[in-house]
Short mmCIF file of C-alpha atoms and ligand atoms in Angstrom, two decimals:
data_model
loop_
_atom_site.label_atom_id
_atom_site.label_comp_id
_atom_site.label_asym_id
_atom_site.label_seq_id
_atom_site.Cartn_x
_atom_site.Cartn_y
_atom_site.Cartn_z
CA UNK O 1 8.04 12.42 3.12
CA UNK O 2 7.80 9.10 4.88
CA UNK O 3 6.03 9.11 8.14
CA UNK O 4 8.59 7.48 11.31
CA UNK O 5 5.50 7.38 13.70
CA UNK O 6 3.99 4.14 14.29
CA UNK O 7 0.55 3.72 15.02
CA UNK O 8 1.40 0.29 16.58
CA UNK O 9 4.11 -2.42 17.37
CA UNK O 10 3.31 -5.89 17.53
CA UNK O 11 5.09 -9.17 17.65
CA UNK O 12 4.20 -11.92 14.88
CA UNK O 13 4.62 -15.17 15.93
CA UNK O 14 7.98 -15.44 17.37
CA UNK O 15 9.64 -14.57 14.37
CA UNK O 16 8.92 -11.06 13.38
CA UNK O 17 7.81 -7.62 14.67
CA UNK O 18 4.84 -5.88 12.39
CA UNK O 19 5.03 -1.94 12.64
CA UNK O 20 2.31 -0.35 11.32
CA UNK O 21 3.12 3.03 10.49
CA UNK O 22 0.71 6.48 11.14
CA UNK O 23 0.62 7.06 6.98
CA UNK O 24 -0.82 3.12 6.91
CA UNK O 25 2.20 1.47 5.83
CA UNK O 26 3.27 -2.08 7.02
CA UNK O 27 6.51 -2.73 8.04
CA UNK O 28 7.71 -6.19 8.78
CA UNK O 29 10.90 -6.94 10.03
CA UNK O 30 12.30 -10.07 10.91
CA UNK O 31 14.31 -10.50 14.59
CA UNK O 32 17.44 -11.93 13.28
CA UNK O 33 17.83 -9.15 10.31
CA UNK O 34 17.32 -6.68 13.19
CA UNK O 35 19.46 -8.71 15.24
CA UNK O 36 22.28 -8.29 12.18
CA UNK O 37 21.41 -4.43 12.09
CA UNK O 38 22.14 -3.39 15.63
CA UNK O 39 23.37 -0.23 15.09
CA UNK O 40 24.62 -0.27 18.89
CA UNK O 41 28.52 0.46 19.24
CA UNK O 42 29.61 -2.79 19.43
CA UNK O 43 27.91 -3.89 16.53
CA UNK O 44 28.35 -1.00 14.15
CA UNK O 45 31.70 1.23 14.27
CA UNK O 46 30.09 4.99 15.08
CA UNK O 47 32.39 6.51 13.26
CA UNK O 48 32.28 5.11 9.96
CA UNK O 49 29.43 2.53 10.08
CA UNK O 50 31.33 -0.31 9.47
CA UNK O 51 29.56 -3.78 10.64
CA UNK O 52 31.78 -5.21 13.13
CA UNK O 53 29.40 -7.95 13.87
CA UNK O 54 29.57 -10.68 11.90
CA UNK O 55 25.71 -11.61 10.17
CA UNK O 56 26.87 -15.45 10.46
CA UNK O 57 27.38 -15.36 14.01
CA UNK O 58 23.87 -14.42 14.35
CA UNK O 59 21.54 -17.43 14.23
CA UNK O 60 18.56 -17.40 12.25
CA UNK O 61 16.08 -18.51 15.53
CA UNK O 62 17.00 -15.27 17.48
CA UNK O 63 14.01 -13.49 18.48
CA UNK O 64 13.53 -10.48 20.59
CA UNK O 65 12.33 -11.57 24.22
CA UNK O 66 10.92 -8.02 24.65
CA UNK O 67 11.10 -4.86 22.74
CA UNK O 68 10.96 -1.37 24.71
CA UNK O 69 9.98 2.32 23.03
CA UNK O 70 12.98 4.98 24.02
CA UNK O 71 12.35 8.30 24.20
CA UNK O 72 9.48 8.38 21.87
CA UNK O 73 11.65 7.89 18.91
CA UNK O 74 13.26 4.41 18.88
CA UNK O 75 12.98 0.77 19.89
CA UNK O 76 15.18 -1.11 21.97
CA UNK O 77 15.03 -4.81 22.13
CA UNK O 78 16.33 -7.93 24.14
CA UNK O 79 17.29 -10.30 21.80
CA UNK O 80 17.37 -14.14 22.98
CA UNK O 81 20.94 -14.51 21.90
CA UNK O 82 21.51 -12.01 25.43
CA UNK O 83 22.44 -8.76 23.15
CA UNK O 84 20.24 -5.44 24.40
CA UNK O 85 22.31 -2.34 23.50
CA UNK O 86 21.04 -1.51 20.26
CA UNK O 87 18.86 1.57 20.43
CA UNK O 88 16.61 1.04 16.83
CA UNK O 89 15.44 4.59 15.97
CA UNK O 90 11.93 4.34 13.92
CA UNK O 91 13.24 6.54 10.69
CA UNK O 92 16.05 3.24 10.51
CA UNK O 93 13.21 0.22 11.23
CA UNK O 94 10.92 2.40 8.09
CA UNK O 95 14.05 2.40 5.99
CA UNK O 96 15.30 -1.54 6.95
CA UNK O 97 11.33 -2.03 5.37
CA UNK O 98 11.86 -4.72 2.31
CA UNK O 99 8.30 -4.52 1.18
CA UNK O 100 7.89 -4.31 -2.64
CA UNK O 101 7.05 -0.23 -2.25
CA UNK O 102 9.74 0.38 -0.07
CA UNK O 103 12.08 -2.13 -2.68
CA UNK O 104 11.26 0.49 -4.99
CA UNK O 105 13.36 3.43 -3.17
CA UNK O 106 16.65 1.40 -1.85
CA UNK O 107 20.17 3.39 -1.22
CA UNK O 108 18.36 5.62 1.51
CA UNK O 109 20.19 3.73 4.29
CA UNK O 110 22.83 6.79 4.93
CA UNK O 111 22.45 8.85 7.57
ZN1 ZN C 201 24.59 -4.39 19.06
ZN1 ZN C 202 7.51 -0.88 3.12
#
């Protein structure tokens, strides 16, 4: 059972965002492929999970100007391209993890 606490959230450089998970584990994610994954409703169709947002049209410099915990369960960020909706739950930032242990376990993306 993976663990969707984290033990802390930090920003690396201005590039990425290292969670480090209760269990230990490392997650790093980098802003624009969270950008890309804003699972807010204009960026993901609710109903059947369709991207609507095109990756291209996100460049590869966006970073998050600030990142907020919701709720005790998710991360919301301001991105520098002005987009802020997307409410990032921590089960989906442990499962966007591309680590080699995590590469191991792919197709676990469905809700
Ligand atoms: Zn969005
Ligand atoms: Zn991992």
């Amino acid at each position: 059972m993976l663990n969707f606490t984290p033990r802390s959230i930090e920003k690396v450089e201005d590039t990425d965002l290292r969670i480090t998970w209760e269990d230990g584990h490392e997650t790093v994610l980098d802003f624009a492929t969270l950008r890309r994954q804003c699972p807010c409703a204009a960026c993901k169709d609710e109903w059947t999970g369709e991207a609507i947002l095109d990756p291209k049209a996100v460049p590869d410099a966006v970073a998050a100007t600030r990142a907020d915990v919701v709720g005790n369960y998710a991360l919301a960020f301001a991105f520098s391209d002005g987009h802020g909706t997307g409410i990032y739950p921590f089960e989906l930032l442990r499962k966007m993890c591309r680590c080699v242990e995590c590469a191991y376990h792919p197709g676990s993306e469905t809700n």
